[in-house]
Coordinates of C-alpha atoms and ligand atoms in Angstrom, one line a residue:
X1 CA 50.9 -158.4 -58.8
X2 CA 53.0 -155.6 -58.8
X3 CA 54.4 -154.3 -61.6
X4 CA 53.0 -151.3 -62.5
X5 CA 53.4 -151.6 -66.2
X6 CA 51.3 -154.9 -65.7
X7 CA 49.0 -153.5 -63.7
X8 CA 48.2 -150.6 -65.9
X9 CA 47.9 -153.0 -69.4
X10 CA 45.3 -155.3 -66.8
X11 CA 43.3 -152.1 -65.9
X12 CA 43.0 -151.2 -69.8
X13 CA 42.0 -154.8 -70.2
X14 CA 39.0 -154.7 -67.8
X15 CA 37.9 -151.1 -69.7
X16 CA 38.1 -152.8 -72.9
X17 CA 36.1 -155.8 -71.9
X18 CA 33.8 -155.4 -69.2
X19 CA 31.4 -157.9 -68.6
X20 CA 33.8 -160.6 -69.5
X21 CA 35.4 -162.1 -66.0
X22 CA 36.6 -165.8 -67.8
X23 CA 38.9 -163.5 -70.1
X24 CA 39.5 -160.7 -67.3
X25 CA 40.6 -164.1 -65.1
X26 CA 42.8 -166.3 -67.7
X27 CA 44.9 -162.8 -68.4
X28 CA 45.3 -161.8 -64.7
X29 CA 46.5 -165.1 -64.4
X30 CA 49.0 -165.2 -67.0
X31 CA 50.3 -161.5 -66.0
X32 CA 50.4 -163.0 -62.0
X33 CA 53.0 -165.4 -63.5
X34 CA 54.7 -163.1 -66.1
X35 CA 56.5 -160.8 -63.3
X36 CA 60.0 -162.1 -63.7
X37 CA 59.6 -162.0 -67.2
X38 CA 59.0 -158.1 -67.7
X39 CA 61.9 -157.2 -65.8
X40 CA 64.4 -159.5 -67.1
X41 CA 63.0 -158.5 -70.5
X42 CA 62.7 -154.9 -71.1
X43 CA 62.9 -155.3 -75.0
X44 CA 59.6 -157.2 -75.4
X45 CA 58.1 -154.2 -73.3
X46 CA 59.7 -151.5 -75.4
X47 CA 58.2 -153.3 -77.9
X48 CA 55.1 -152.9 -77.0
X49 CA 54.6 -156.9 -77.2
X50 CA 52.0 -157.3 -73.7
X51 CA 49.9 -154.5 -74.8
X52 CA 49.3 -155.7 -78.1
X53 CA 49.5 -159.9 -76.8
X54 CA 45.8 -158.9 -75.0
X55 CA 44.0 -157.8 -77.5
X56 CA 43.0 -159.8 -80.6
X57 CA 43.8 -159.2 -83.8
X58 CA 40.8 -159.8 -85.4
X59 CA 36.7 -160.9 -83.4
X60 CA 34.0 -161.8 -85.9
X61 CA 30.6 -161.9 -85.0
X62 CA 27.7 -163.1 -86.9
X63 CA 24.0 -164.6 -87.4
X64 CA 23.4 -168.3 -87.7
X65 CA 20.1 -168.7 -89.1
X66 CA 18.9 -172.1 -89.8
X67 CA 15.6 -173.6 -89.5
X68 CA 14.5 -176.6 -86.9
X69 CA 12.4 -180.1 -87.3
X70 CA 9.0 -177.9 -87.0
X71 CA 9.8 -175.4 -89.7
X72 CA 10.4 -172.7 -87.1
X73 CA 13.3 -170.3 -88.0
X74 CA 15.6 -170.4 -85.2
X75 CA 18.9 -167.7 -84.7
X76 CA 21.8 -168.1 -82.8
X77 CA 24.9 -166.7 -82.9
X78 CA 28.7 -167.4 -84.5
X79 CA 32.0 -165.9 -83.2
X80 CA 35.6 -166.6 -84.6
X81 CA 38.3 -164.9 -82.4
X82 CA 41.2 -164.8 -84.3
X83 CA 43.7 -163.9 -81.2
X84 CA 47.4 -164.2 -82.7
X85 CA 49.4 -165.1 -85.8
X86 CA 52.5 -164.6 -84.4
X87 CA 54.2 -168.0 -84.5
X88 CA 51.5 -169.7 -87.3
X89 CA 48.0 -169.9 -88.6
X90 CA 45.4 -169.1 -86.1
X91 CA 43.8 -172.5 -84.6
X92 CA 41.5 -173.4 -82.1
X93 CA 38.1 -175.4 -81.2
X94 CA 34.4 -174.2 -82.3
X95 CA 32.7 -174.6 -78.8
X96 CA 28.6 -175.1 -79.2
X97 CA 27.1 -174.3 -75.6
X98 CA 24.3 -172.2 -74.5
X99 CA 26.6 -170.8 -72.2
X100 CA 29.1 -169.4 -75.2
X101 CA 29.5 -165.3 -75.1
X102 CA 32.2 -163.4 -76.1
X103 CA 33.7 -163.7 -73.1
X104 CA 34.3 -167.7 -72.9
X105 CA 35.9 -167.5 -76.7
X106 CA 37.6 -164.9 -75.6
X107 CA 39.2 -166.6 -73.0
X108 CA 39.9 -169.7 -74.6
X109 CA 41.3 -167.7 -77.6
X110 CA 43.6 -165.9 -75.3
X111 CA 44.7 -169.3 -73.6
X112 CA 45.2 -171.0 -77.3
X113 CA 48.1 -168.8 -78.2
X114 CA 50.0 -169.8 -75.0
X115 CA 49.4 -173.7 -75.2
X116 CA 49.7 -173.7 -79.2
X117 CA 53.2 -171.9 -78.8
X118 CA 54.2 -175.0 -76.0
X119 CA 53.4 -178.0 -78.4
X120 CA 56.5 -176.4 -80.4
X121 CA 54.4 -177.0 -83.9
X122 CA 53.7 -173.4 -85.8
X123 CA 50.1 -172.8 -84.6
X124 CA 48.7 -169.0 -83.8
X125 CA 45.5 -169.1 -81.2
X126 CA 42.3 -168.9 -82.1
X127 CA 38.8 -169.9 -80.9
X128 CA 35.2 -170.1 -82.0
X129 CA 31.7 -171.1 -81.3
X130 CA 28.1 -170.3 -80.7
X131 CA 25.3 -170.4 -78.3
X132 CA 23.9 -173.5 -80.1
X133 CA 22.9 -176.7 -78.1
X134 CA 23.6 -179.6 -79.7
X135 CA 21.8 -181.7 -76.9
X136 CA 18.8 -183.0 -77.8
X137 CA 19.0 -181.5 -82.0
X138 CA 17.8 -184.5 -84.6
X139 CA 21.0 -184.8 -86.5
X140 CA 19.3 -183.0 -89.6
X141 CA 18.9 -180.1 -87.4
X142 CA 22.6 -179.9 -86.2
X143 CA 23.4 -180.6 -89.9
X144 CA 21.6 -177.2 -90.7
X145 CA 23.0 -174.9 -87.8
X146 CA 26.5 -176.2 -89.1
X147 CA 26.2 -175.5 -92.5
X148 CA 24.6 -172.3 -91.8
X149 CA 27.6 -171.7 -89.2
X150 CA 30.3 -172.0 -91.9
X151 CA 28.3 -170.6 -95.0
X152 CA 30.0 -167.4 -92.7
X153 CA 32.6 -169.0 -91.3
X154 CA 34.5 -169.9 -94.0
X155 CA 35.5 -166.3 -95.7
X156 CA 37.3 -166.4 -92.6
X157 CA 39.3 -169.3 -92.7
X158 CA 41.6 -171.3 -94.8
X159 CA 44.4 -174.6 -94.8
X160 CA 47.4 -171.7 -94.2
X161 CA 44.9 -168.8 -92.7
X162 CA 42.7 -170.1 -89.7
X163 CA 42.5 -173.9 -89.4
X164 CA 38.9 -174.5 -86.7
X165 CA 38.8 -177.7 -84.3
X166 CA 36.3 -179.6 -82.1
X167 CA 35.7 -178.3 -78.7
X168 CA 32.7 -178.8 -76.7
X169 CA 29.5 -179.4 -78.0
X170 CA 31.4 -179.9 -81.2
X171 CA 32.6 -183.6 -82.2
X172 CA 33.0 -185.7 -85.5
X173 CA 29.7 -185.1 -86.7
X174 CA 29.8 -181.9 -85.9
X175 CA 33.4 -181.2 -88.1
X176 CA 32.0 -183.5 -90.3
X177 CA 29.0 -180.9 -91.6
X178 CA 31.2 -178.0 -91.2
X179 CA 33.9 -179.6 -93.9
X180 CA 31.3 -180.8 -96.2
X181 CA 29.9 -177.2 -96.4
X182 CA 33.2 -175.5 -96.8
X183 CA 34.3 -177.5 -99.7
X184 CA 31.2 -177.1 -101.6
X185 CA 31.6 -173.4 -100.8
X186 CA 35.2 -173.2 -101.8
X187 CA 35.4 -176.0 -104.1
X188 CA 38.5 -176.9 -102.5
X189 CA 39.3 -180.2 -100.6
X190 CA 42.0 -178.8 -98.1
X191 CA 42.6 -179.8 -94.6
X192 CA 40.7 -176.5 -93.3
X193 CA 39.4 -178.1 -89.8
X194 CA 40.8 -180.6 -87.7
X195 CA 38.7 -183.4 -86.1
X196 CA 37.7 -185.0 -89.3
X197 CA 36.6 -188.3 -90.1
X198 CA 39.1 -190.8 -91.0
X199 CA 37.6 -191.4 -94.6
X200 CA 38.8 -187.9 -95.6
X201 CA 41.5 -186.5 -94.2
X202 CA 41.2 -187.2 -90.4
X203 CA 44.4 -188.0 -88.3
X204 CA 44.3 -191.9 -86.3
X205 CA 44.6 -190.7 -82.7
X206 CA 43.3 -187.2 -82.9
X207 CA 40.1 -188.2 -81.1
X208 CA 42.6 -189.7 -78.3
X209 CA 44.8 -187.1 -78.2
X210 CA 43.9 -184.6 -75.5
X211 CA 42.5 -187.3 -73.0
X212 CA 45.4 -189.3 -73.5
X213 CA 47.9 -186.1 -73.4
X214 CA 46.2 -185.5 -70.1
X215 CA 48.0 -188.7 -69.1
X216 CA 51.1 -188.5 -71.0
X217 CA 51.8 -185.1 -69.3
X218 CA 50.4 -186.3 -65.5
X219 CA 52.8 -189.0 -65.6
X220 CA 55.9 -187.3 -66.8
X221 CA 55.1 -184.8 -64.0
X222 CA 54.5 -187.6 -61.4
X223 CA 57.6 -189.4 -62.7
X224 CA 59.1 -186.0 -61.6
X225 CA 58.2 -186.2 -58.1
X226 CA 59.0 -189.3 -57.4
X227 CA 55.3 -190.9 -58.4
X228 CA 53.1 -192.9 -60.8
X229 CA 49.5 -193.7 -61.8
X230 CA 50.1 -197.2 -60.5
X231 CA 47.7 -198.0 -58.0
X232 CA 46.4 -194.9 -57.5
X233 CA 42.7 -193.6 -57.2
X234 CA 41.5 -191.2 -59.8
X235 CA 38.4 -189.1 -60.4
X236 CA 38.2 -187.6 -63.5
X237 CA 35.3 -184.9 -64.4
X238 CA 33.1 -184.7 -67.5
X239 CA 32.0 -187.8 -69.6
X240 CA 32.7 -186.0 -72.7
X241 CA 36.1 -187.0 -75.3
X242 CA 38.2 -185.4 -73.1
X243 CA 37.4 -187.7 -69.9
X244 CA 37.0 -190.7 -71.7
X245 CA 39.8 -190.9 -73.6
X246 CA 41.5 -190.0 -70.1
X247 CA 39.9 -192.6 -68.4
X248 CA 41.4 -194.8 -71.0
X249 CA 44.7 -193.9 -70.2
X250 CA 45.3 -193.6 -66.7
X251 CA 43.4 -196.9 -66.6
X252 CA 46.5 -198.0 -68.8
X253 CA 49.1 -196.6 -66.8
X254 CA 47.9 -198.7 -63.5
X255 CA 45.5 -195.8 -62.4
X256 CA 41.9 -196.8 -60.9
X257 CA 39.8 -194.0 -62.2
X258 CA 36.6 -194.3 -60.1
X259 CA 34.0 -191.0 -61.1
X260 CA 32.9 -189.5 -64.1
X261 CA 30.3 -186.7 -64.9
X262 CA 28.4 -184.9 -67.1
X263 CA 26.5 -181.3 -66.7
X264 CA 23.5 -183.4 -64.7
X265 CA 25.5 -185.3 -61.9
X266 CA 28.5 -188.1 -61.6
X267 CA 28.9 -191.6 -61.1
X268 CA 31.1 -193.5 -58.4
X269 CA 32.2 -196.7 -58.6
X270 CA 34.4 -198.4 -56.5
X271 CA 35.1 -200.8 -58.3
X272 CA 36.4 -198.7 -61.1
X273 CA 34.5 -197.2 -64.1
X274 CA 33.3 -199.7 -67.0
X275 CA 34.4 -197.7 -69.8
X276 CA 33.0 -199.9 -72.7
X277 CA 29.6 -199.0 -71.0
X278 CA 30.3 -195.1 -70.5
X279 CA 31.4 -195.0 -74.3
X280 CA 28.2 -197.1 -75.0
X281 CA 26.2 -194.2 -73.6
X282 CA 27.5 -191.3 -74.2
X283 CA 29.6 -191.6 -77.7
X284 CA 26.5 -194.1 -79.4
X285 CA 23.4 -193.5 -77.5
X286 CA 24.2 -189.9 -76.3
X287 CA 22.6 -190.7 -73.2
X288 CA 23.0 -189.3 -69.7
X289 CA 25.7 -190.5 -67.7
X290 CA 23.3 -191.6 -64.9
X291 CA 22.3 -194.6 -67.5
X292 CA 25.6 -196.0 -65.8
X293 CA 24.3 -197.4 -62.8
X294 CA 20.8 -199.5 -64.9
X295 CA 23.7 -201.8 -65.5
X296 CA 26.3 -201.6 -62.8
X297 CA 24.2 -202.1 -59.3
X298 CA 27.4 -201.4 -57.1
X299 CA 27.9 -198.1 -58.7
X300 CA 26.2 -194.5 -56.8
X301 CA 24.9 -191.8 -59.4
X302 CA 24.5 -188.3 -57.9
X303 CA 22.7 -185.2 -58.9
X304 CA 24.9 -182.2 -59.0
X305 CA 28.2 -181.7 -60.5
X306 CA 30.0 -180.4 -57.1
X307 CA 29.8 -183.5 -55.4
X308 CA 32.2 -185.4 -57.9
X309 CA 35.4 -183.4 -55.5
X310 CA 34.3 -184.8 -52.2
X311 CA 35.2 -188.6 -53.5
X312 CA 38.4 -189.6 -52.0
X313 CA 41.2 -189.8 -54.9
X314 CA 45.3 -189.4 -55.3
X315 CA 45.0 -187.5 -58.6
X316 CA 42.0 -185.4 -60.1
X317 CA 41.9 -184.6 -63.7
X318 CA 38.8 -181.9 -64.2
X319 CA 37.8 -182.8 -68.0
X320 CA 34.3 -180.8 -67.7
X321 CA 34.6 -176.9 -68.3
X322 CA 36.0 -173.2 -66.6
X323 CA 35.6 -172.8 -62.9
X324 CA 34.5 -176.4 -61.8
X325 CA 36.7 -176.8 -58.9
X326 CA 36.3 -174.0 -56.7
X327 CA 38.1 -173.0 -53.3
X328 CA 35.8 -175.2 -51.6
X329 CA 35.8 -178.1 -53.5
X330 CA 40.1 -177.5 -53.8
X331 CA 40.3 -177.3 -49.7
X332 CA 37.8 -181.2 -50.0
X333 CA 40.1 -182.9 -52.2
X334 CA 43.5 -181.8 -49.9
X335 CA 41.9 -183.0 -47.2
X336 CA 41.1 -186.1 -48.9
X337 CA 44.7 -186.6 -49.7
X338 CA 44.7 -185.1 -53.5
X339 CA 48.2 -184.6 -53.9
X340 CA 47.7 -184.1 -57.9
X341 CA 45.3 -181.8 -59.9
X342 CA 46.1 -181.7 -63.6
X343 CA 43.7 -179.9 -66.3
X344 CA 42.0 -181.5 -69.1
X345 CA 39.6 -178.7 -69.4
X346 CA 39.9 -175.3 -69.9
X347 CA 40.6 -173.0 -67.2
X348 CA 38.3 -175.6 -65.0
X349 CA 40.0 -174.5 -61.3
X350 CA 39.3 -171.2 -60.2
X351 CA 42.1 -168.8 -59.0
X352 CA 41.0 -170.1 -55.1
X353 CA 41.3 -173.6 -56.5
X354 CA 44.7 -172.8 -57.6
X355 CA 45.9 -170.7 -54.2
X356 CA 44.9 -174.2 -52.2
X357 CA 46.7 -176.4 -54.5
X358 CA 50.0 -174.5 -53.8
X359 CA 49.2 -174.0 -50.0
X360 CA 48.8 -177.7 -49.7
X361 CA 51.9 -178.6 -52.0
X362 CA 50.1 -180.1 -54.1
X363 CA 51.1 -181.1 -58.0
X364 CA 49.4 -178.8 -60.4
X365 CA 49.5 -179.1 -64.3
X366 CA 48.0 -176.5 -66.0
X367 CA 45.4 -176.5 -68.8
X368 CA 47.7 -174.9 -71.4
X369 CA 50.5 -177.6 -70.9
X370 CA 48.5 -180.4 -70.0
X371 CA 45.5 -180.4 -72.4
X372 CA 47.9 -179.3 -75.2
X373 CA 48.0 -183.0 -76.7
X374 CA 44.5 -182.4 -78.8
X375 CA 45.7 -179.1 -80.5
X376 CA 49.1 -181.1 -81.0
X377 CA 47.5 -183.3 -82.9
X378 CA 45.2 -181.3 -85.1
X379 CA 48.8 -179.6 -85.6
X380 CA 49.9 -183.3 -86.8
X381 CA 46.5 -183.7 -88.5
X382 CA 47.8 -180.4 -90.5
X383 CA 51.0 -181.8 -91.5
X384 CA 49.4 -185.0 -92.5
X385 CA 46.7 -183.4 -95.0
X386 CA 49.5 -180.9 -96.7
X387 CA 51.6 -184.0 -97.2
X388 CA 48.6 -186.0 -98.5
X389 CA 50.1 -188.8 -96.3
X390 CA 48.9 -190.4 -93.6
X391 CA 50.5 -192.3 -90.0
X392 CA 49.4 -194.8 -88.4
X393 CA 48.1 -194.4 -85.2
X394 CA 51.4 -195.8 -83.2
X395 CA 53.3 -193.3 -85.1
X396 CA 50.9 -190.3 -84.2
X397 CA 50.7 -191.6 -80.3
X398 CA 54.3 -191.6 -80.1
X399 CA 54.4 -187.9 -81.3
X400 CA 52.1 -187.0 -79.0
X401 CA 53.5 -188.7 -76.3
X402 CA 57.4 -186.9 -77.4
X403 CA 55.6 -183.5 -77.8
X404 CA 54.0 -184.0 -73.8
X405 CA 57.1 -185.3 -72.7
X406 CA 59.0 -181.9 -74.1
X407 CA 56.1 -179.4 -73.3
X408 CA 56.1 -181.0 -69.5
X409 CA 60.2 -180.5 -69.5
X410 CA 59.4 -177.1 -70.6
X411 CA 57.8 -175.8 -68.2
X412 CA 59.8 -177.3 -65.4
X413 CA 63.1 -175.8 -66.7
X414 CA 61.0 -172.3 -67.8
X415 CA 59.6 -172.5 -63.4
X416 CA 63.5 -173.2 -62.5
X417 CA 65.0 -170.6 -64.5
X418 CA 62.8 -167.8 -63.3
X419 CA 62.8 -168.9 -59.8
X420 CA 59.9 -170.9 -59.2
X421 CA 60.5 -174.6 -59.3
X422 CA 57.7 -177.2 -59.3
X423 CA 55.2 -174.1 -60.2
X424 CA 54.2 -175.4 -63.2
X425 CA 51.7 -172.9 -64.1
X426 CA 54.5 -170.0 -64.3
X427 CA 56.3 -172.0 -65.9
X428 CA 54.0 -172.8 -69.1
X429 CA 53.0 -169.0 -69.0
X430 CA 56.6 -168.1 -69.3
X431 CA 57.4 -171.0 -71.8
X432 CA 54.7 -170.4 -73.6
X433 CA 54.7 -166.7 -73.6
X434 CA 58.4 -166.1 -74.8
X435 CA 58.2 -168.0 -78.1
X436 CA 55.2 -166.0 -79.2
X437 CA 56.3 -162.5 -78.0
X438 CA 59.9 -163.3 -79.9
X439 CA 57.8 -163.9 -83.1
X440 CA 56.4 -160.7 -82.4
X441 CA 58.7 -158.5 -81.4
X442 CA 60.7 -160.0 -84.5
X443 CA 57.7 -159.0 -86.7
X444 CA 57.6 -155.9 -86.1
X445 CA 54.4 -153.2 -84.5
X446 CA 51.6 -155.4 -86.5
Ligands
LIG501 P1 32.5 -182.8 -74.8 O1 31.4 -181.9 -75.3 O2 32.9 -184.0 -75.5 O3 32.3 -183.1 -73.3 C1 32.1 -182.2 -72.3 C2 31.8 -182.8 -71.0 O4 31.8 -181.9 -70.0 C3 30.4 -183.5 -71.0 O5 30.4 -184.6 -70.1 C4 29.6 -182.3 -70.5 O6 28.3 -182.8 -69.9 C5 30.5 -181.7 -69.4 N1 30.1 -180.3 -69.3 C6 30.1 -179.3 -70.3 N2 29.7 -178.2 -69.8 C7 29.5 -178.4 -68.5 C8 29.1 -177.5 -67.5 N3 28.8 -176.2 -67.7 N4 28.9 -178.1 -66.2 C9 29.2 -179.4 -66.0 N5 29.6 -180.2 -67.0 C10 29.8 -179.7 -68.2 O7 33.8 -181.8 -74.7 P2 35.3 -182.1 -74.6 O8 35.5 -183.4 -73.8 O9 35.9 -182.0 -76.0 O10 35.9 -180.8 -73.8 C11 35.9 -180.8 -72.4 C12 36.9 -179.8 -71.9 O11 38.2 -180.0 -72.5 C13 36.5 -178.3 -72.3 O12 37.0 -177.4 -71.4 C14 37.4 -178.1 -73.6 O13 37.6 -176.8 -73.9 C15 38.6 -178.9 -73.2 N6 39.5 -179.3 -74.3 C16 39.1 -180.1 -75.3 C17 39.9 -180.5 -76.3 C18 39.5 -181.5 -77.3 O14 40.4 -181.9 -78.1 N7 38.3 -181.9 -77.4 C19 41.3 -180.0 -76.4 C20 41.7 -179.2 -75.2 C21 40.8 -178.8 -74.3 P3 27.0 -182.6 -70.7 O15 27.0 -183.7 -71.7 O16 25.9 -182.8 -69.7 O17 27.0 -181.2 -71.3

């Protein structure tokens, strides 16, 4: 990088928030890409719109008591960012992980406001969650950390003020205690999280959506170059709603999606993932994803998460969490013959993973265009629940599959325009970015 004025506001960045490298990282990469922007643009700088864009306009931090199977008071802790309002109501997932600090909502706060402003719908960025584990909690337990979550929580939020999603750690039951605790707080029935069940207010293809989206986005891109899913190997990380939904998919499009994970080890199987079983295991039983091979003799299961990006594949789709595919693992799959990384999760390739994807030529959709299809729906889910109407689920997948379609063409005419074609990572920065600083500079110094 070297603007200065970028490199200055990035400087101030790492004083404001040290000990937080995810959020240091996802801003450093979004300033990388942001160059051309700056000096074509010297209004949104005047306007003070990149110094104000990086720091959030509101972080809420609180206790979770609640009390576990045993009696025993246990205390973890909440955070809401609220990042940017710019362009709509804050929104973004409540992630429950031991491994949530300040730092990982941070960064996926900061990464919401970009991918909310390419689904084109009015969403600002937002993100939540806690240090809670939901593995291994009797469902009366996670019923009490969630209602003791959003007996805070929900001062903070509201249908038109901050609308909270699932994440990780955080599914339908999860959304489902939140909700019920909000509207007996609030004695209001409004569509104030996303998510939700489809008995009260829940949108048909929202639990598709971002695995799906994945796909929609992967093969638009493909389609670009010249390619398609059909007959092509995939590994896909995670075992979570993300990767199962696109397993489903790319299975659909003609892919042959062959791994799968979870935070323990992966699976392999040539003959192509059974996924009736994996959503047996992990979305009934919540068991471990090394269950898998009890049933299906020909299949390997391996210990270590790693080891899923030395299997041979055409197109990897990491669906797990930040920083999973490192340098390393980036230089395996290119010599494999990866010619296709595209991002369910979050920020899951490091900034080596990234340098080796562009070194080798190889196609590279980005997390904040090509995992946008969950929030898009939520966004859809929003609509739905103020209209007190509901689609059906062809007519939501259809959206979704439009709104992919238009975020992927976004980003390859945003990468043209400013000199960088096929580098669809600048390109959903840029894309993303400009809506959201118009808003703001528009707005005024708020
Ligand atoms: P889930 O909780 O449903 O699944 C997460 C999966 O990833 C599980 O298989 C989990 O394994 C694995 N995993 C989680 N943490 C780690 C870790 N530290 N190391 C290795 N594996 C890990 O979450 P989602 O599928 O909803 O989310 C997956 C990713 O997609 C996240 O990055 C999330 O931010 C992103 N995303 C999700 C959206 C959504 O709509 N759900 C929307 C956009 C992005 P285990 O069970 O062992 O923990």
């Amino acid at each position: 990088m070297k603007n200065e004025y970028l490199i200055n506001v990035l400087e101030t960045v790492k004083k404001r928030n040290p000990g937080e490298p995810e959020f240091i990282q996802a801003v450093t990469e979004v300033f990388e890409t942001l160059e051309p922007v700056i000096e074509k643009r010297p209004d949104l700088v005047a306007a003070g719109v990149i110094d104000r864009i990086v720091e959030p306009e509101r972080q809420i931090l609180f206790r979770v008591p609640w009390v576990d199977d045993q009696g025993k008071v246990q205390v973890n802790r909440g955070f809401r960012i609220q990042f940017n309002s710019a362009i709509g109501p804050y929104k973004g997932g409540i992630r429950l992980h031991p491994s949530v600090y300040s730092g990982i909502i941070k960064f996926l706060g900061f990464e919401q406001i970009f991918k909310n402003s390419l689904t084109s719908l009015p969403m600002g960025g937002a993100k939540g969650g806690s240090d809670f584990d939901p593995k291994g909690k009797s469902d009366g337990e996670v019923m009490r950390f969630c209602q003791s979550f959003m007996t805070e929580l929900y001062r903070h939020v509201g249908a038109d003020c901050d609308v909270p999603a699932g994440d990780i750690g955080t599914g339908a039951r999860e959304i489902g205690y939140m909700f019920g605790q909000y509207k007996r707080l609030q004695n209001e029935f409004t569509g104030v999280l996303t998510g939700k069940g489809l008995t009260y207010g829940g949108s048909l293809a929202r639990t598709q959506a971002t695995g799906y989206g994945l796909c929609y986005f992967t093969d638009e891109m493909l389609k670009a170059n010249g390619k398609s899913f059909e007959g092509q190997t995939v590994v896909i990380s995670g075992s979570g709603n993300v990767a199962i939904y696109a397993t489903e998919k790319a299975t659909q499009l003609g892919g042959k999606v062959v791994a799968l994970s979870d935070s323990n080890g992966y699976i392999y199987d040539k003959d192509g993932i059974d996924l009736a079983c994996v959503k047996q295991l992990k979305e009934v039983e919540r068991k471990r994803i090394k269950e898998y091979v009890a049933t299906h003799p020909n299949a390997e299961y391996h210990e270590g998460c790693k080891g899923i990006w030395t299997i041979p594949c055409d197109i990897a789709l990491p669906c797990a969490t930040q920083n999973e595919i490192d340098g390393e693992s980036a230089a395996i799959l290119a010599k494999n013959g990866c010619y296709c990384v595209a991002e369910g999760a979050n920020m899951p390739s490091t900034p080596d993973a990234i340098n080796v994807y562009f070194a080798n030529n190889m196609l590279y959709g980005p997390a904040k265009a090509a995992n946008a299809g969950g929030v898009a729906t939520s966004g859809l889910e929003m609509s739905q629940n103020s209209m007190r109407y509901s689609w059906t689920f062809e007519e939501v997948d259809a959206k979704l599959h439009d709104i992919m379609v238009n975020i992927f063409k976004a980003c390859d005419s945003a990468s043209k325009e400013y000199g960088m074609p096929g580098n669809y990572m600048a390109g959903a920065n840029i894309a993303g970015f400009l809506k959201v600083a118009e808003a703001m500079k528009a707005q005024g110094c708020v």
